[in-house]
Coordinates of C-alpha atoms and ligand atoms in Angstrom, one line a residue:
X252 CA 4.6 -106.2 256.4
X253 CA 6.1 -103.4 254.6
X254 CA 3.9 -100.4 252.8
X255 CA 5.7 -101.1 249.8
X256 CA 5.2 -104.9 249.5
X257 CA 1.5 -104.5 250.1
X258 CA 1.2 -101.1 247.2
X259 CA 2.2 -103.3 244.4
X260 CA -0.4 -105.3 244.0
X261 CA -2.8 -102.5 244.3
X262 CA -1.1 -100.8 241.6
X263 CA -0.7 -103.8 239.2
X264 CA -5.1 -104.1 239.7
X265 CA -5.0 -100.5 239.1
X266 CA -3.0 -100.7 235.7
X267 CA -4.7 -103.6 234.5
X268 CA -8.2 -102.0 235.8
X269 CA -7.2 -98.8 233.4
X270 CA -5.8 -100.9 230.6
X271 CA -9.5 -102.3 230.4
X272 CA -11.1 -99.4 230.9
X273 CA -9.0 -98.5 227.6
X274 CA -9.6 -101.2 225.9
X275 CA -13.7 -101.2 226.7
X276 CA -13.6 -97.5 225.1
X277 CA -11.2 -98.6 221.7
X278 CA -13.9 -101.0 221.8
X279 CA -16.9 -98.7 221.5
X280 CA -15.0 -96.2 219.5
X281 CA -14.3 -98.8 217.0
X282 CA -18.2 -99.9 216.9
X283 CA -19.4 -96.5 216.6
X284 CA -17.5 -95.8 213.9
X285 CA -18.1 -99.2 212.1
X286 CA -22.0 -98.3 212.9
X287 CA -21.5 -94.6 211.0
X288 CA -19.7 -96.1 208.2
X289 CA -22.3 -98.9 207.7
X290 CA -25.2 -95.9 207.8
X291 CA -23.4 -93.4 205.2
X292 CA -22.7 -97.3 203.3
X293 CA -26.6 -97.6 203.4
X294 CA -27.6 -93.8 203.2
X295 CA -25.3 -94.4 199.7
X296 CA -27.0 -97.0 198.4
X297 CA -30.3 -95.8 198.9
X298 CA -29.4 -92.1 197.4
X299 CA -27.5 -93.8 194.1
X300 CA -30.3 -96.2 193.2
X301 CA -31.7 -94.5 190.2
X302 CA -27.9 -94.4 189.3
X303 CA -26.7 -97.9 188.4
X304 CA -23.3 -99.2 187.5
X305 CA -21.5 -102.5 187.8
X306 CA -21.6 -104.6 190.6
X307 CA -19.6 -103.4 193.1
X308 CA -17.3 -105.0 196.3
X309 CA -18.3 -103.9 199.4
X310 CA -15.6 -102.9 200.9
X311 CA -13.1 -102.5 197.7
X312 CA -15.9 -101.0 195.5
X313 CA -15.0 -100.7 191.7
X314 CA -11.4 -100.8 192.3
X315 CA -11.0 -104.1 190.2
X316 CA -12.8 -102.5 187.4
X317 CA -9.9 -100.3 187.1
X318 CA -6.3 -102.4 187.9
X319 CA -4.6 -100.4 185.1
X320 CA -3.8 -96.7 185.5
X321 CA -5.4 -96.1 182.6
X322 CA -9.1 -95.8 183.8
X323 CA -10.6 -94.0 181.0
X324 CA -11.0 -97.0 178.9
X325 CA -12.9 -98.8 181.3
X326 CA -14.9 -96.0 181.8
X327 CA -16.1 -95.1 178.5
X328 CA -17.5 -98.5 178.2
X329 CA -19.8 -97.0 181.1
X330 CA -20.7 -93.8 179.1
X331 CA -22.0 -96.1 176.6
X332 CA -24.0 -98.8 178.9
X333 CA -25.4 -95.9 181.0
X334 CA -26.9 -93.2 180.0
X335 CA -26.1 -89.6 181.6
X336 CA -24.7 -90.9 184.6
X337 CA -23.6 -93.6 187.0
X338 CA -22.4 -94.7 190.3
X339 CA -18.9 -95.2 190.8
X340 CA -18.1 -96.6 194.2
X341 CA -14.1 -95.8 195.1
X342 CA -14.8 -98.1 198.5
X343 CA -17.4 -99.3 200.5
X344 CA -18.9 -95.9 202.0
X345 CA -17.3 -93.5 199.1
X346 CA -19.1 -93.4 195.9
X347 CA -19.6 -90.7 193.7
X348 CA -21.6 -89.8 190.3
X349 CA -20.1 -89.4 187.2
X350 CA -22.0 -87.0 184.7
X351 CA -21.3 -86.8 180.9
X352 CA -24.5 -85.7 179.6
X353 CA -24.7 -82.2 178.4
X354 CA -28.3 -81.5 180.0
X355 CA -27.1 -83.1 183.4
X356 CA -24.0 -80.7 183.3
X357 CA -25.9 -78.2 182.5
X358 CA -28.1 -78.6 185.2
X359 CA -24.9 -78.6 187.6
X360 CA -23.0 -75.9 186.2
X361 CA -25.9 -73.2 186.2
X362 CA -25.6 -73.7 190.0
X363 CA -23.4 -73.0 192.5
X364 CA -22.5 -75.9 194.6
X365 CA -18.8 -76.3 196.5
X366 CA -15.9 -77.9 195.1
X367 CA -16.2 -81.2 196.4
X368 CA -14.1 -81.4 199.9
X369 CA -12.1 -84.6 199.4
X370 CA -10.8 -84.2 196.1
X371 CA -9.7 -80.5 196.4
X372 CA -8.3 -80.8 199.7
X373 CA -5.7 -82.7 198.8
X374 CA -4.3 -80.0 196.5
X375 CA -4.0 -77.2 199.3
X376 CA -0.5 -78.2 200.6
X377 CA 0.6 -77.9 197.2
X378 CA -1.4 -74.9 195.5
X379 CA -2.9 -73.4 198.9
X380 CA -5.9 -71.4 199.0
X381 CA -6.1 -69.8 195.7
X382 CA -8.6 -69.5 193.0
X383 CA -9.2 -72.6 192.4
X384 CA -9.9 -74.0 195.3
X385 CA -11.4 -70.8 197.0
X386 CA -14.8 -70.9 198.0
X387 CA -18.0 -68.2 198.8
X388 CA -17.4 -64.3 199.4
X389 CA -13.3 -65.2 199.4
X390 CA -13.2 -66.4 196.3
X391 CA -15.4 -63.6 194.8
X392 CA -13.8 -61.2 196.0
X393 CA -10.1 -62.7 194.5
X394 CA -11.8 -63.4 190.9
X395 CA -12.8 -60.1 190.6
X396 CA -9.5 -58.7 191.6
X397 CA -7.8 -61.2 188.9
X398 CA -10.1 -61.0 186.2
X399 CA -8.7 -57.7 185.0
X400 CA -5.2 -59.5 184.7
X401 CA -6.7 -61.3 181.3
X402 CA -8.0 -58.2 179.9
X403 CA -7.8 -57.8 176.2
X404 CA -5.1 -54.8 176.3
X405 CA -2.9 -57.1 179.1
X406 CA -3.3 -60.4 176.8
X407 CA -2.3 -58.3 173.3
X408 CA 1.7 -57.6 174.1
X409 CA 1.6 -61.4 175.4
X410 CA 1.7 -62.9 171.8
X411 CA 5.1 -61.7 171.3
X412 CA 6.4 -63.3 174.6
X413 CA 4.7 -66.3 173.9
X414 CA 6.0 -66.5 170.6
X415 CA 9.6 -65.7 172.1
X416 CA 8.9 -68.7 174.2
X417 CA 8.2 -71.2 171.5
X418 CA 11.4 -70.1 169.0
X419 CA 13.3 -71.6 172.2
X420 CA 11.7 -74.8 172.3
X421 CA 11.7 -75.2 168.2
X422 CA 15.4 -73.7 168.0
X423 CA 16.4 -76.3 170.6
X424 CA 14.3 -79.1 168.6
X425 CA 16.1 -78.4 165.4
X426 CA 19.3 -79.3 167.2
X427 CA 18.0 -82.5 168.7
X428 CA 16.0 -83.4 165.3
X429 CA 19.4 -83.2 163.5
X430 CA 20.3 -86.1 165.4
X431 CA 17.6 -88.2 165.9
X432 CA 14.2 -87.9 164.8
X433 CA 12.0 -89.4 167.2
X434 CA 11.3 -86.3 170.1
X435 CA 9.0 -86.6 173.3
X436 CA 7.3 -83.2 173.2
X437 CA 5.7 -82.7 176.4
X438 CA 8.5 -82.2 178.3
X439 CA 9.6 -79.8 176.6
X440 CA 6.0 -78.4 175.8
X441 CA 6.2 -77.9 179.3
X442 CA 9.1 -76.0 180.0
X443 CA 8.2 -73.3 177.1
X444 CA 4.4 -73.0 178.9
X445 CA 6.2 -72.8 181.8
X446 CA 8.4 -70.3 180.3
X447 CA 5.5 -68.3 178.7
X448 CA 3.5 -68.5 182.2
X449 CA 6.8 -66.7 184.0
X450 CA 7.5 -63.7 181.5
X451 CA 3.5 -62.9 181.0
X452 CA 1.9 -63.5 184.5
X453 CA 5.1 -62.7 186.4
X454 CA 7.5 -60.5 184.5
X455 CA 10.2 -62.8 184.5
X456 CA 13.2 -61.2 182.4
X457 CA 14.8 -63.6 180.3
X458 CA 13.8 -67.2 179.0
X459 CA 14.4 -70.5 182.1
X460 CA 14.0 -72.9 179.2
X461 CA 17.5 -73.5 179.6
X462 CA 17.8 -73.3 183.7
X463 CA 18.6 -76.9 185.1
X464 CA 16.7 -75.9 188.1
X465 CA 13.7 -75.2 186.7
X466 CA 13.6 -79.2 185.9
X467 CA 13.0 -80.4 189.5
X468 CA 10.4 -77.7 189.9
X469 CA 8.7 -79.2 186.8
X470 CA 9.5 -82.9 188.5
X471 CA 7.7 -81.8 191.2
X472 CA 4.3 -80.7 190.0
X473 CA 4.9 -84.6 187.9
X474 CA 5.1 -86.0 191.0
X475 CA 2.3 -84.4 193.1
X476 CA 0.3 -84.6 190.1
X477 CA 0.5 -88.3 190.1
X478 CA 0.7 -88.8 194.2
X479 CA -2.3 -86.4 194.9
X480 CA -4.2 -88.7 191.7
X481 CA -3.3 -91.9 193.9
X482 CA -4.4 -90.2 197.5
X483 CA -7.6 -89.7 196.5
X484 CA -8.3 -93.1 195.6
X485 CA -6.7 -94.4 198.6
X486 CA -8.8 -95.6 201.7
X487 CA -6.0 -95.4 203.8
X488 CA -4.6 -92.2 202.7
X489 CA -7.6 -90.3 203.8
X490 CA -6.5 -89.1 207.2
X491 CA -3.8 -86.5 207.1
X492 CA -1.7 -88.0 209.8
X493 CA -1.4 -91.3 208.2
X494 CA -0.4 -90.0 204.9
X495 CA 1.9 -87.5 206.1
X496 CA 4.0 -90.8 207.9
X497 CA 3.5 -92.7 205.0
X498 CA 6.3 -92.6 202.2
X499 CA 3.8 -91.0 199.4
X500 CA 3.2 -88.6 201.7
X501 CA 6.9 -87.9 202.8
X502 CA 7.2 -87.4 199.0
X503 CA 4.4 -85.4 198.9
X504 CA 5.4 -82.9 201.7
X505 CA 9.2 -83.2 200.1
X506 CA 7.7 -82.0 196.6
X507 CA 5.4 -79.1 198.1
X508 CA 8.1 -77.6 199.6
X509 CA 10.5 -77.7 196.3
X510 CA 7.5 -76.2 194.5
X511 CA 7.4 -73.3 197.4
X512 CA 11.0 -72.3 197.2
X513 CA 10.0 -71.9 193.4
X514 CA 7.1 -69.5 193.9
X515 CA 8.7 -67.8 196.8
X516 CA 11.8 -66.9 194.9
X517 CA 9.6 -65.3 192.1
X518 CA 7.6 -63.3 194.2
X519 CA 10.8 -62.1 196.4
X520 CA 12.6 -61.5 192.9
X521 CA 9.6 -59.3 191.7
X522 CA 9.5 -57.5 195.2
X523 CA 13.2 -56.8 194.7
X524 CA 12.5 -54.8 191.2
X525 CA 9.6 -52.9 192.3
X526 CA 12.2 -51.4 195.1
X527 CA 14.1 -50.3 192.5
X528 CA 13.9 -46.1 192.0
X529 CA 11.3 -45.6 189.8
X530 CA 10.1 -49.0 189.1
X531 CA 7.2 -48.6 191.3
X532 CA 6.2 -45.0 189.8
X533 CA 6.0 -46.8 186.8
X534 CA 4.1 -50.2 187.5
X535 CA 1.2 -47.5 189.4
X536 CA 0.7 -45.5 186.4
X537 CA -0.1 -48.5 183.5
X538 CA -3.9 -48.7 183.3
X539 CA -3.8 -52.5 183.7
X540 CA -1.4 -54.5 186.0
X541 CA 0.2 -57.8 185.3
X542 CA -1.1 -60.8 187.4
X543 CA 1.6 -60.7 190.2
X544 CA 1.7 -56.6 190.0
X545 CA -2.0 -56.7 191.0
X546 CA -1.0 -59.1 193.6
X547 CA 1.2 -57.3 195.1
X548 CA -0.7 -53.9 194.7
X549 CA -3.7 -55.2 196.4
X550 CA -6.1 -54.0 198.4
X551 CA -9.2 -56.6 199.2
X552 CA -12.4 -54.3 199.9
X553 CA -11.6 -54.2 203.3
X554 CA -8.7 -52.2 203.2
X555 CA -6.1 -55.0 203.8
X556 CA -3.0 -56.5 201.4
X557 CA -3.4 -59.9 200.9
X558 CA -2.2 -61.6 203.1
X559 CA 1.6 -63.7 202.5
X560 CA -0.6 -67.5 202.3
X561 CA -3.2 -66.1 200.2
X562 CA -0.8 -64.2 198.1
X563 CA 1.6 -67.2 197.5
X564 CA -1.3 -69.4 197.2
X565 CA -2.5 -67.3 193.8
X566 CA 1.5 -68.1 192.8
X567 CA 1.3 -71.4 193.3
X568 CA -2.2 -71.6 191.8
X569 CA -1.3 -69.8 188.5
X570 CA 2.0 -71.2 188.1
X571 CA 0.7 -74.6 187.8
X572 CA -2.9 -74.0 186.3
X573 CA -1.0 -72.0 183.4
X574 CA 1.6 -74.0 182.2
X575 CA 0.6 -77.9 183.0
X576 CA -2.7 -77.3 181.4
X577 CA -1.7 -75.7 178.3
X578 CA 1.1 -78.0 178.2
X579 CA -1.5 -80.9 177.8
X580 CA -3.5 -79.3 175.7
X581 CA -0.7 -78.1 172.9
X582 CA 1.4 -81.4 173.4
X583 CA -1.7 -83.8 172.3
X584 CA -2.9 -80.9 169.2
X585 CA 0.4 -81.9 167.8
X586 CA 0.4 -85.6 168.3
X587 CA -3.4 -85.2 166.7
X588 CA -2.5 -83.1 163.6
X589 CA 1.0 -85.7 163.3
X590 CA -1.5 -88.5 163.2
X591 CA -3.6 -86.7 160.7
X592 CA -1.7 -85.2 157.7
X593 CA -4.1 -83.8 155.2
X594 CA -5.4 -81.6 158.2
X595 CA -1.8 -80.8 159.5
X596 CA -0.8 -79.5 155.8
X597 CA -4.2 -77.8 155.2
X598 CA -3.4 -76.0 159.2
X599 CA 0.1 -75.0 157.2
X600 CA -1.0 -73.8 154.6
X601 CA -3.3 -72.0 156.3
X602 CA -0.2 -70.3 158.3
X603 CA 2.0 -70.3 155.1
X604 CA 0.0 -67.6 153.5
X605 CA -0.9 -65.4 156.4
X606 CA 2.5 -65.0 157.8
X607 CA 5.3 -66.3 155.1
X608 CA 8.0 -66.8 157.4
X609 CA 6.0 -66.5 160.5
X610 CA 9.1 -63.7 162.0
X611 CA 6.0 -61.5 163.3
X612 CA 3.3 -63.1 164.8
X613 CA 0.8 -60.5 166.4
X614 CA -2.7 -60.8 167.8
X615 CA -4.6 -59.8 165.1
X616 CA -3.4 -62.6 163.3
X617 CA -4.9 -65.0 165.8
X618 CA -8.4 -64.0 164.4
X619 CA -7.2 -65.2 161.3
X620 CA -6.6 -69.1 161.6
X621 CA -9.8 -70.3 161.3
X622 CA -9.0 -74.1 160.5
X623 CA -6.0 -74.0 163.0
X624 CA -8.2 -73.3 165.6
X625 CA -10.8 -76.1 164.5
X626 CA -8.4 -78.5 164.9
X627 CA -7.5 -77.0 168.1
X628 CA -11.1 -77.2 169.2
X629 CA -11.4 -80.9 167.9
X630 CA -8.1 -82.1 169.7
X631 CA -9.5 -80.3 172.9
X632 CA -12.6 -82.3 172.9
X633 CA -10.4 -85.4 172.5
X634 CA -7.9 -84.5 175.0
X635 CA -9.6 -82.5 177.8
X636 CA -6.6 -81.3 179.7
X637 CA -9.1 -81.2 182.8
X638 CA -11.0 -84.5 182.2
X639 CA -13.5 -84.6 185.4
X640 CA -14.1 -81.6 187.9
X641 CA -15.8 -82.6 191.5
X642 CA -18.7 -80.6 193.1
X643 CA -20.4 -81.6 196.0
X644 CA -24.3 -81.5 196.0
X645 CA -25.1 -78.5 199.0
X646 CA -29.2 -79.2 198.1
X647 CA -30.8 -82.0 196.1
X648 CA -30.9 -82.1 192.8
X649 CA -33.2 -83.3 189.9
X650 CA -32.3 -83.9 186.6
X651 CA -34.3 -83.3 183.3
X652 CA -35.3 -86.6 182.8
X653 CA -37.1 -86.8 186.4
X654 CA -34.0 -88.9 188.3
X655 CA -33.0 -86.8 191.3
X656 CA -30.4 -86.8 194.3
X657 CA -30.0 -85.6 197.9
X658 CA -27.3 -83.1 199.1
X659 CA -24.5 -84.1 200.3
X660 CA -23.8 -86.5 197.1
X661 CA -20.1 -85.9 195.3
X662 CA -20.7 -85.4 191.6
X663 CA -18.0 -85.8 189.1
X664 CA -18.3 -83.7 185.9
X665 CA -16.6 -86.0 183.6
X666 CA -15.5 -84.0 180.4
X667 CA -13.4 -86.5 178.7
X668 CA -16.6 -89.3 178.7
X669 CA -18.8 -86.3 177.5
X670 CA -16.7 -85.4 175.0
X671 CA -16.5 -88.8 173.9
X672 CA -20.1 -89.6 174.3
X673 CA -21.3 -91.4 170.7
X674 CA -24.8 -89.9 172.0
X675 CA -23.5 -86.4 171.8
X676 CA -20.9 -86.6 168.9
X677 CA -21.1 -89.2 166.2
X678 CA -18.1 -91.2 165.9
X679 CA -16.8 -89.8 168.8
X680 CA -13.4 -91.6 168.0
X681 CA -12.4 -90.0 165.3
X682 CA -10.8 -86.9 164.4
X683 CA -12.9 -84.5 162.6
X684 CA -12.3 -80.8 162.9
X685 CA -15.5 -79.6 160.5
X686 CA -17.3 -80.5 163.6
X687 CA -16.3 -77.1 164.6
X688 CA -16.6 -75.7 161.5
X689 CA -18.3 -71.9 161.2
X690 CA -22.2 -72.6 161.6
X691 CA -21.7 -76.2 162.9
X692 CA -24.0 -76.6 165.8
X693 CA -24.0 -78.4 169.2
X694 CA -25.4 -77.9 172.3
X695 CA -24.1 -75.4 174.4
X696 CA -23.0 -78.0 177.0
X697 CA -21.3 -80.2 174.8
X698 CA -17.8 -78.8 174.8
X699 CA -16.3 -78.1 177.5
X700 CA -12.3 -77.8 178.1
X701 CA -12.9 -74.7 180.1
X702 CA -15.4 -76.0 182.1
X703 CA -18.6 -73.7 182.1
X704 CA -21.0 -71.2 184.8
X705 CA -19.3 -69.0 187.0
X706 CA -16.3 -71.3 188.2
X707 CA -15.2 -71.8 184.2
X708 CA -11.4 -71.0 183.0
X709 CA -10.3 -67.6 184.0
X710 CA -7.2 -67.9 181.7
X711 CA -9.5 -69.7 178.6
X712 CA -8.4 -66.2 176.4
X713 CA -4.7 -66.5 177.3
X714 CA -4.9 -70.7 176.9
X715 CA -6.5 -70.3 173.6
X716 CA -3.3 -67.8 172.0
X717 CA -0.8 -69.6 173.3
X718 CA -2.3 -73.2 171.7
X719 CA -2.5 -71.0 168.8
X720 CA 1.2 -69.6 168.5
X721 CA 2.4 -72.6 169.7
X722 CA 0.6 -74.7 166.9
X723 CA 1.2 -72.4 164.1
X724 CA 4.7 -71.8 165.0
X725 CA 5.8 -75.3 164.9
X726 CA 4.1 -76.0 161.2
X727 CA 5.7 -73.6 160.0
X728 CA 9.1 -75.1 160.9
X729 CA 8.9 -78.9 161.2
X730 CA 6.6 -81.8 159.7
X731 CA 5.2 -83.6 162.2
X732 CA 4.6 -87.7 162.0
X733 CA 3.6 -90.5 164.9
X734 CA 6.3 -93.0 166.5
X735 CA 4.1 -96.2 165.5
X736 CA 6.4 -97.7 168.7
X737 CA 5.4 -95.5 171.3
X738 CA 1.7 -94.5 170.8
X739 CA 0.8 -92.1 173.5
X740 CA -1.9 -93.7 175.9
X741 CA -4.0 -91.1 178.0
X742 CA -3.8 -91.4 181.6
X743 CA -6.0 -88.7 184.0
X744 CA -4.4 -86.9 186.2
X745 CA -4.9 -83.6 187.8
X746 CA -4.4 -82.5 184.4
X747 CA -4.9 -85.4 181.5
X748 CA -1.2 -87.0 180.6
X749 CA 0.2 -89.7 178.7
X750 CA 1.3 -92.6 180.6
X751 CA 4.2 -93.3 178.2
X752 CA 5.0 -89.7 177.1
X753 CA 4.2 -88.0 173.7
X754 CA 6.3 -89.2 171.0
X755 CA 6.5 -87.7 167.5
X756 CA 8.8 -87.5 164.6
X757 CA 9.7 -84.5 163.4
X758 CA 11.2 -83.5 160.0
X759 CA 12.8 -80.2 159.7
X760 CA 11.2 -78.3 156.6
X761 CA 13.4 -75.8 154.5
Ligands
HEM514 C1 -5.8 -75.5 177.7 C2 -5.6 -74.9 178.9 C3 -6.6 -74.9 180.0 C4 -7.7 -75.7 180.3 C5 -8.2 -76.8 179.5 C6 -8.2 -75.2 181.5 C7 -9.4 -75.8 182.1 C8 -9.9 -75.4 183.3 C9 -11.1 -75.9 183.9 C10 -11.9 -77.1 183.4 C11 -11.4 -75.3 185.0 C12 -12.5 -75.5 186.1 C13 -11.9 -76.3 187.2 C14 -12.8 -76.7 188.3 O1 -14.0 -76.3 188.3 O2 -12.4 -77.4 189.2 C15 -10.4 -74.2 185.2 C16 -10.3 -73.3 186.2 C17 -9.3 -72.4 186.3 N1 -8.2 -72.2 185.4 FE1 -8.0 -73.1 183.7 N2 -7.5 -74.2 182.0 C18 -6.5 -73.9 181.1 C19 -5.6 -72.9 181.2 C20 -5.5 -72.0 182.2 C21 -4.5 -70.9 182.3 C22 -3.5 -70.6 181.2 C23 -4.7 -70.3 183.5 C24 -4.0 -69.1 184.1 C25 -3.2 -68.3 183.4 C26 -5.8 -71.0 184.2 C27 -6.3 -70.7 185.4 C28 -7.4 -71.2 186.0 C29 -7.9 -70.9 187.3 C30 -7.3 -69.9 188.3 C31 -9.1 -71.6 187.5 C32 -10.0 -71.5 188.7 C33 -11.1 -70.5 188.4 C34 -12.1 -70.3 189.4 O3 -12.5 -71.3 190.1 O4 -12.6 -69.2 189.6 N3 -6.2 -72.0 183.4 N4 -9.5 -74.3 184.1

C-alpha cells in the first residue's frame, strides 16, 4: 500500500478535526458575546429605570416610534408626557437619555464629561480631530490657541466681507426673482455662509458663490450630513469594517475625500501666498492673526507646528461648523419673519432708518438692531441649528429633583425639545420675539443655540453678525412671504434641515 493512499484519510480527519475545532470556538465567541450584550441590555435597564419612556422592542427598541425621518414630532410628544428626561432605546443594548430641562442641562453643562464616543466618532473621517471633537489637555490647548481668532478687533473688518458676501446672493436673487417668484433659500444661504466662512477664516480672495465646483463640495457635507445621521442609528453600521463595505459607507469614504481635496487646496493656496516676498513679514507683524494664519504660525506649548492631520482637521472642522450652521440658522430666521409680517416690517423699519440704503453696514451698527436681533433670538430657539449634543456620563450623576445615573450612561442634550418645552416657554409654538425683549427673563439654561459651559460655540460672536447682516440686508431689498405648497418640515441632522427645502416668495422692493 502506497504512503500516499494511506495520508489522505489522515488528512481529511485532520481538516474536518480543525473545521470543528473552528466551529466549537465561532460557537463560544458567538455566546460570549450574546452573554455581554444581554448584561449591558440588563445593566441598561436597571440604570434607566427612574427614566421612563414608551414601551420599547427588545431588540429594535424605539425604532417604530420613529418610521418617518422626521423624529422631532414624535419626540416632543415625549417632552410633554415626561418630565425632564427619558429613555430612548436606539436597539436592544443602546439606549440613551434625552434631557430638555433647563436645571438637568445645567447640571450637565457645569461639568465636564466627554463627548459621547459613538456619536462623534462617526464624524472623524470627515472633520478629523479638531475642536469639536477634541478631548482633555489636546483640546485645551487648541481652544486657547483659536480663541484669539474671534477677538473683537479680528471679528470688526469681518462685517464688510460678510456683507460683500450677502450682495452676491441678493444680487443673484433679484435675477431669479424677476422670473419666478418662488426661491429655495438654503442652498443658496449656504453658498454665501460658505462664502463668508472662506474670505474671513481663510483669506480667500475673491467671492466662490459663482464657482461650479464649490457645489459638489457643498453636496458633500449634504450627504455625510445625512449618511453619518443614518450610521448612528444603524445596528449594523456600528463596526467600521462593515460600513466601510457597505454602499453608505462607500459613499461615505467617496464624500470625505471630495471634502478633503477642498480643505487641502485652501490650505496649499494660503501656503502659496505667505511664500510670496513680503507676505510673510506682513501676516507676523498684525497683532491678531486670522484663523488659518494662526494655524499655520503655530507653535503648541511644546515647541512643535501642528501637525499636517491636526492642522487639516481644524480646516475641515471650521469649514463646516461655520457655514452649515449659520446657514440653518439664517435660512429658517427668514422663512420665520416671511411667515410673520407685522414683525418682518417692524425688523425693516427698524433697518430702514438706521442705514437708508443699507450701502455701509459697519459693526457698530450691529449694536443697533435691537428688534432684529429678538427675532433672531426667537427663530433660534425654534430652529436650533444644533438640536441635541451627546456627552457621555464619566461619573454618576444626580439630578435636582433626587433621580440619579451611573457613569458610563450616553446623555443627549436635546435643545430643540427644550426650547420647545411648554414647561419652560408658554406656547412654545408660536412665534413671539418680546420673549426676548430688553428685561425679559428666563433661566439661564433655557436658551441655548450655542450650547453652554466650557465646550459652548467658539464662533457664537461671528454667528450672531453674520445672522444679523444677512437678515437686515435682505429686508432691505426684498419682501419676503411663505410658499403655502411647500411648507418647510424640520428634519435633525448634524445640523437641523428641512426635509423638503426652504421655500419663500420673494418680492423685490423699489
Ligand atoms: C448659528 C450658528 C451656530 C450655532 C447654532 C452653533 C452651535 C454650536 C453648538 C451647540 C456647539 C456645541 C457642540 C457640542 O457640544 O457638541 C458648538 C460648538 C462649536 N462651534 Fe458652533 N455654532 C454656530 C456657528 C459656528 C461658527 C460660525 C463657527 C466657526 C467659525 C463655529 C465653530 C464651533 C466649534 C469649533 C465648536 C466646538 C467648540 C469646542 O468644543 O471647543 N460655530 N456650536
Amino acid at each position: 500500500m502506497s504512503v500516499s493512499a494511506l495520508s489522505t484519510p489522515r488528512a481529511l480527519g485532520g481538516v474536518s478535526g480543525l473545521l470543528q475545532v473552528a466551529s466549537l470556538l465561532g460557537l463560544v465567541l458567538l455566546l460570549l458575546k450574546a452573554a455581554q450584550l444581554y448584561l449591558r441590555r440588563q445593566w441598561l435597564l436597571k440604570a434607566l429605570q427612574q427614566f421612563p419612556s414608551p414601551p420599547s422592542h427588545w431588540l429594535y427598541g424605539h425604532m417604530q416610534e420613529f418610521q418617518d425621518e422626521t423624529e422631532l414630532q414624535p419626540l416632543l410628544k415625549w417632552v410633554e408626557k415626561y418630565p425632564s428626561a427619558c429613555a430612548r432605546w436606539l436597539w436592544g443594548t443602546k439606549a440613551l437619555v434625552l434631557i430638555y430641562d433647563p436645571d438637568y442641562i445645567k447640571v450637565v453643562l457645569g461639568r465636564s464629561d466627554p463627548k459621547s464616543h459613538d456619536s462623534y466618532r462617526m464624524l472623524i473621517p470627515w472633520i478629523g480631530k479638531g475642536l469639536l471633537v477634541l478631548e482633555g489637555q489636546t483640546w485645551f490647548q487648541h481652544r486657547r490657541m483659536l480663541t484669539p481668532a474671534f477677538h473683537y478687533d479680528i471679528l470688526k473688518p469681518y462685517v464688510g466681507l460678510m456683507a460683500d458676501s450677502v450682495r452676491v446672493m441678493l444680487d443673484k436673487w433679484e435675477e431669479l426673482v424677476s422670473l419666478d417668484s418662488h426661491l429655495e433659500v438654503l442652498g443658496h444661504v449656504s453658498l454665501m455662509t460658505l462664502d463668508t466662512i472662506m474670505k474671513c477664516a481663510f483669506s480667500h480672495q475673491g467671492s466662490i458663490q459663482t464657482d461650479r465646483k464649490i457645489q459638489s463640495y457643498i453636496q458633500a457635507i449634504k450627504d455625510l450630513s445625512n449618511l453619518s445621521f443614518s450610521r448612528v442609528r444603524n445596528i449594523f453600521y456600528q463596526n467600521d469594517i462593515i460600513y466601510r463595505l457597505s454602499p453608505e459607507g462607500r459613499w461615505s469614504h467617496r464624500a470625505c475625500q471630495l471634502t478633503h481635496q477642498h480643505t487641502d487646496e485652501v490650505i496649499k493656496m494660503r501656503k502659496a501666498h505667505l511664500q510670496k516676498e513680503g507676505e510673510l513679514e506682513k501676516v507676523r507683524s498684525k497683532r491678531h492673526l486670522d484663523f488659518l494664519d494662526i494655524l499655520l504660525f503655530a507653535r503648541m506649548e511644546n515647541g512643535s507646528s501642528l501637525s499636517d492631520r491636526e492642522l487639516r482637521a481644524e480646516v475641515d472642522t471650521f469649514m463646516f461648523e461655520g457655514h452649515d450652521t449659520t446657514a440653518s440658522g439664517i435660512s429658517w430666521t427668514l422663512y420665520a419673519l416671511a411667515s410673520h409680517p407685522e414683525h418682518q416690517q417692524r425688523c425693516r423699519e427698524e433697518i430702514q432708518s438706521l442705514l437708508g440704503d443699507g450701502t455701509s453696514i459697519t459693526w457698530d451698527h450691529l449694536e443697533q438692531m435691537p428688534y432684529i436681533t429678538m427675532c433672531i433670538k426667537e427663530a433660534l430657539r425654534l430652529y436650533p441649528p444644533v438640536p441635541f449634543i451627546f456627552r457621555d456620563l464619566s461619573k454618576p450623576i444626580t439630578f435636582p429633583d433626587g433621580r440619579s445615573l451611573p457613569a458610563g450612561v450616553p446623555l443627549s442634550l436635546f435643545f430643540y425639545g427644550l426650547h420647545h418645552n411648554p414647561k419652560v416657554w408658554p406656547n412654545p409654538e408660536v412665534f413671539d420675539p418680546s420673549r426676548f425683549a430688553l428685561g425679559s427673563s428666563q433661566h439661564s439654561h433655557a436658551f441655548l443655540p450655542f450650547s453652554g459651559g466650557s465646550r459652548n460655540c467658539i464662533g457664537k460672536q461671528f454667528a450672531m453678525n453674520e445672522m444679523k447682516v444677512a437678515v437686515a440686508l435682505t429686508l432691505l431689498r426684498f419682501e419676503l412671504a411663505p410658499d403655502p405648497s411647500r411648507v418647510p418640515v424640520p428634519i435633525p441632522r448634524v445640523v437641523l434641515k428641512s426635509k423638503n427645502g426652504i421655500h419663500l416668495q420673494l418680492r423685490k422692493l423699489l
